[in-house]
């Protein structure tokens, strides 16, 4: 099932409209596929039968969120879908308050800086400021990466109560993306203890070969992780120990400043 339709209310929820869920399943299935999709492929990707996939894709086409090639009869997402993300980016307090801090972090470090939040077993990218020395990782606003092997995910998990962090780890598909990916739960829990003690997390070539990142959580008024800021860098250009020395004070300054800004605004 696509990421946008993961959390489903219980079936006894009388207010839950399954048709809305199915429409989003179709929209996400098309949107997350890099190439236009035929109806049979769309039905399989959305978990619907062919008839339902046809009805929902036709409706989304009429609404302007999908377009259908009249010759190849394949569906693709349209730019109108950007409106959904733009509404969030234009109204969310965390994003609004995070922009100046992230821009300054990017300027000071000379590296790509990002603001993420924890969503299920993933980290979701809310803001990203690219430096001139962009790493090879292809990540944009709205991208999702697994929390268990990313610095920002680990930083936020370490700030959660242990049962909540354990639930995320157990629900995660702990795939080894590189030889350095940590997938064993006892090892991950030990790592969370270290990160909670130190106040930051670093991930070196755990998701992408040659790339590393260092992150600090943004905490709410009750000490809960509401987001994380991190910088990404290439290992061959900036060794991890050098990155720790150069970037960690700036990351802590940004995370603490954003936390204060959110508290002052009642967020």
Coordinates of C-alpha atoms in Angstrom, one line a residue:
X1 CA 0.0 0.0 0.0
X2 CA 1.3 3.5 -0.8
X3 CA 2.8 5.5 2.1
X4 CA -0.1 8.0 2.0
X5 CA -2.6 5.3 2.9
X6 CA -0.7 3.4 5.5
X7 CA -2.7 4.4 8.6
X8 CA -6.2 3.0 8.3
X9 CA -8.8 3.5 11.0
X10 CA -10.5 0.5 12.5
X11 CA -13.3 -0.9 10.4
X12 CA -15.9 -0.1 13.0
X13 CA -15.3 3.7 12.5
X14 CA -18.7 4.8 11.2
X15 CA -17.3 8.1 9.9
X16 CA -14.6 6.5 7.8
X17 CA -15.2 6.8 4.0
X18 CA -13.4 4.0 2.2
X19 CA -14.0 5.6 -1.2
X20 CA -11.7 8.5 -0.2
X21 CA -9.0 6.1 0.9
X22 CA -9.3 4.2 -2.4
X23 CA -9.0 7.4 -4.4
X24 CA -5.8 8.3 -2.5
X25 CA -4.4 4.8 -3.1
X26 CA -4.9 5.3 -6.8
X27 CA -3.4 8.8 -6.7
X28 CA -0.3 7.6 -4.7
X29 CA 0.2 4.5 -6.9
X30 CA 0.4 6.7 -10.0
X31 CA 2.4 9.4 -8.3
X32 CA 5.1 7.1 -6.9
X33 CA 5.6 5.3 -10.2
X34 CA 8.2 7.0 -12.4
X35 CA 6.5 6.0 -15.7
X36 CA 2.8 6.3 -16.7
X37 CA 0.8 3.3 -15.7
X38 CA -1.8 1.2 -17.5
X39 CA -5.0 0.2 -15.8
X40 CA -3.9 -3.4 -15.0
X41 CA -0.7 -2.1 -13.5
X42 CA -2.5 0.6 -11.6
X43 CA -5.0 -1.9 -10.1
X44 CA -2.2 -4.1 -8.9
X45 CA -0.2 -1.2 -7.4
X46 CA -3.2 0.2 -5.6
X47 CA -4.6 -3.1 -4.4
X48 CA -7.9 -2.6 -6.1
X49 CA -9.8 -4.7 -8.7
X50 CA -9.6 -3.5 -12.3
X51 CA -13.2 -2.0 -12.2
X52 CA -12.6 0.0 -9.1
X53 CA -9.2 1.2 -10.4
X54 CA -10.9 2.4 -13.6
X55 CA -13.6 4.3 -11.7
X56 CA -11.2 6.1 -9.4
X57 CA -8.7 6.9 -12.0
X58 CA -11.4 8.3 -14.3
X59 CA -12.7 10.5 -11.4
X60 CA -9.2 11.7 -10.6
X61 CA -8.7 12.5 -14.3
X62 CA -11.9 14.5 -14.4
X63 CA -10.7 16.4 -11.3
X64 CA -7.4 17.2 -13.0
X65 CA -5.1 15.2 -10.8
X66 CA -4.4 12.5 -13.4
X67 CA -4.0 12.7 -17.1
X68 CA -4.5 9.8 -19.5
X69 CA -2.6 9.3 -22.8
X70 CA -5.4 8.8 -25.3
X71 CA -3.2 6.6 -27.5
X72 CA -1.3 4.5 -24.9
X73 CA -4.1 4.7 -22.4
X74 CA -1.7 5.1 -19.5
X75 CA -2.1 7.4 -16.5
X76 CA 0.3 10.0 -15.1
X77 CA 0.0 12.4 -12.3
X78 CA -0.4 16.1 -13.2
X79 CA 1.1 19.3 -11.7
X80 CA -2.2 20.0 -10.0
X81 CA -1.2 17.4 -7.3
X82 CA 1.4 20.0 -6.2
X83 CA -1.4 22.1 -4.8
X84 CA -1.9 19.5 -1.9
X85 CA 1.7 19.8 -0.8
X86 CA 1.8 23.5 -1.4
X87 CA -1.2 24.0 1.0
X88 CA 0.7 22.2 3.7
X89 CA 4.0 24.0 3.1
X90 CA 2.2 27.4 3.1
X91 CA 0.3 26.9 6.3
X92 CA 2.4 24.7 8.7
X93 CA 4.0 26.5 11.6
X94 CA 7.0 24.1 11.8
X95 CA 7.8 24.7 8.1
X96 CA 7.4 28.4 8.5
X97 CA 9.6 28.7 11.6
X98 CA 12.1 26.3 10.2
X99 CA 12.9 28.1 6.9
X100 CA 15.2 30.8 8.3
X101 CA 17.1 28.4 10.6
X102 CA 17.6 25.9 7.7
X103 CA 18.8 28.6 5.3
X104 CA 21.3 29.8 7.9
X105 CA 22.5 26.3 8.6
X106 CA 23.1 25.7 5.0
X107 CA 25.0 28.9 4.6
X108 CA 27.1 28.3 7.7
X109 CA 28.0 24.7 6.9
X110 CA 28.2 24.9 3.2
X111 CA 26.4 21.6 3.0
X112 CA 22.8 20.6 2.2
X113 CA 20.5 21.1 5.2
X114 CA 17.2 19.4 5.8
X115 CA 14.2 19.5 8.2
X116 CA 12.4 16.2 8.7
X117 CA 9.6 14.8 10.8
X118 CA 8.9 11.2 11.9
X119 CA 5.9 9.7 10.1
X120 CA 5.3 6.0 10.9
X121 CA 8.5 4.1 10.2
X122 CA 9.8 6.8 7.9
X123 CA 11.3 10.3 8.0
X124 CA 9.4 12.8 5.8
X125 CA 11.3 15.7 4.3
X126 CA 9.6 19.0 5.0
X127 CA 12.4 21.4 3.9
X128 CA 15.7 21.1 2.1
X129 CA 18.3 23.7 1.4
X130 CA 20.9 22.7 -1.2
X131 CA 24.5 23.8 -1.0
X132 CA 26.8 24.1 -4.0
X133 CA 28.5 20.8 -3.0
X134 CA 25.3 18.7 -3.3
X135 CA 25.7 15.0 -2.5
X136 CA 24.6 12.2 -4.9
X137 CA 21.5 11.3 -2.9
X138 CA 18.3 12.1 -4.8
X139 CA 16.1 13.5 -2.1
X140 CA 13.5 16.3 -2.3
X141 CA 10.7 17.8 -0.2
X142 CA 8.1 15.1 0.3
X143 CA 10.7 12.3 0.1
X144 CA 10.5 9.4 2.6
X145 CA 13.5 7.5 3.9
X146 CA 13.5 4.7 6.6
X147 CA 14.0 6.1 10.1
X148 CA 16.0 3.3 11.5
X149 CA 19.1 4.0 9.3
X150 CA 19.0 7.8 8.8
X151 CA 20.6 10.2 11.2
X152 CA 17.4 12.3 11.6
X153 CA 15.3 9.2 12.2
X154 CA 17.7 7.9 14.8
X155 CA 17.8 11.3 16.5
X156 CA 14.0 11.4 16.8
X157 CA 13.6 7.8 17.8
X158 CA 16.2 8.3 20.6
X159 CA 14.1 11.2 22.0
X160 CA 10.9 9.0 22.1
X161 CA 9.9 6.9 25.1
X162 CA 11.5 3.5 24.6
X163 CA 8.2 1.6 24.0
X164 CA 7.3 4.0 21.2
X165 CA 10.8 3.7 19.6
X166 CA 10.7 -0.1 19.9
X167 CA 7.3 -0.1 18.1
X168 CA 8.8 1.8 15.2
X169 CA 11.8 -0.4 14.9
X170 CA 9.7 -3.6 15.0
X171 CA 7.4 -2.3 12.4
X172 CA 10.2 -1.2 10.1
X173 CA 11.4 -3.2 7.1
X174 CA 15.0 -3.2 8.3
X175 CA 16.6 -3.8 4.9
X176 CA 20.4 -3.5 4.7
X177 CA 21.0 -0.9 2.1
X178 CA 24.8 -1.0 2.4
X179 CA 27.3 -3.1 4.3
X180 CA 27.2 -0.5 7.1
X181 CA 23.4 -0.5 7.7
X182 CA 22.6 -1.6 11.2
X183 CA 19.5 -3.8 11.2
X184 CA 19.7 -5.8 14.4
X185 CA 17.2 -4.5 17.0
X186 CA 19.4 -4.9 20.1
X187 CA 22.2 -3.0 18.3
X188 CA 19.8 -0.3 17.3
X189 CA 18.5 0.1 20.8
X190 CA 22.0 0.4 22.1
X191 CA 22.6 3.0 19.5
X192 CA 19.5 4.9 20.6
X193 CA 20.8 5.0 24.2
X194 CA 24.1 6.6 23.0
X195 CA 22.2 9.1 20.8
X196 CA 19.9 10.0 23.7
X197 CA 23.0 10.6 25.9
X198 CA 24.9 12.6 23.3
X199 CA 22.1 14.6 21.8
X200 CA 22.8 13.9 18.2
X201 CA 23.0 11.1 15.7
X202 CA 25.4 10.4 12.8
X203 CA 24.8 7.9 10.0
X204 CA 27.8 7.1 7.8
X205 CA 27.1 5.3 4.5
X206 CA 24.1 3.4 6.0
X207 CA 21.7 4.4 3.2
X208 CA 23.9 5.6 0.4
X209 CA 27.5 4.7 -0.3
X210 CA 29.8 7.6 0.1
X211 CA 27.3 9.8 1.9
X212 CA 26.9 10.6 5.6
X213 CA 24.7 12.9 7.7
X214 CA 24.5 14.3 11.2
X215 CA 21.3 15.3 12.9
X216 CA 19.9 16.9 16.1
X217 CA 16.2 16.5 17.2
X218 CA 13.9 19.5 17.5
X219 CA 12.1 19.1 20.8
X220 CA 8.6 20.2 21.9
X221 CA 7.7 21.7 25.2
X222 CA 7.3 18.3 26.8
X223 CA 10.6 17.0 25.4
X224 CA 9.0 15.1 22.6
X225 CA 10.7 15.1 19.1
X226 CA 8.7 17.2 16.7
X227 CA 11.3 17.2 14.0
X228 CA 15.0 17.0 13.3
X229 CA 17.6 19.1 11.5
X230 CA 20.5 17.5 9.7
X231 CA 23.2 18.2 7.2
X232 CA 24.3 15.7 4.5
X233 CA 27.9 15.5 3.3
X234 CA 30.2 13.4 1.1
X235 CA 32.6 11.3 3.1
X236 CA 35.5 11.8 0.6
X237 CA 35.2 15.5 1.0
X238 CA 34.5 15.8 4.7
X239 CA 35.5 12.9 7.0
X240 CA 32.9 12.1 9.7
X241 CA 35.1 13.3 12.6
X242 CA 35.7 16.6 10.9
X243 CA 31.9 16.9 10.2
X244 CA 31.2 16.3 13.9
X245 CA 33.6 19.0 14.9
X246 CA 32.4 21.6 12.4
X247 CA 28.7 20.9 12.1
X248 CA 27.4 19.7 15.5
X249 CA 27.6 23.1 17.3
X250 CA 25.7 24.7 14.4
X251 CA 23.1 21.9 14.3
X252 CA 22.5 22.2 18.0
X253 CA 22.1 25.9 17.7
X254 CA 19.6 25.6 14.9
X255 CA 17.6 22.8 16.6
X256 CA 17.4 24.7 19.9
X257 CA 16.6 27.9 18.2
X258 CA 13.7 26.3 16.3
X259 CA 12.5 24.7 19.5
X260 CA 12.4 28.1 21.2
X261 CA 10.7 29.7 18.2
X262 CA 8.0 27.0 18.2
X263 CA 7.4 27.4 21.9
X264 CA 7.2 31.2 21.7
X265 CA 4.6 30.8 19.0
X266 CA 2.5 28.3 21.0
X267 CA 3.2 25.5 18.6

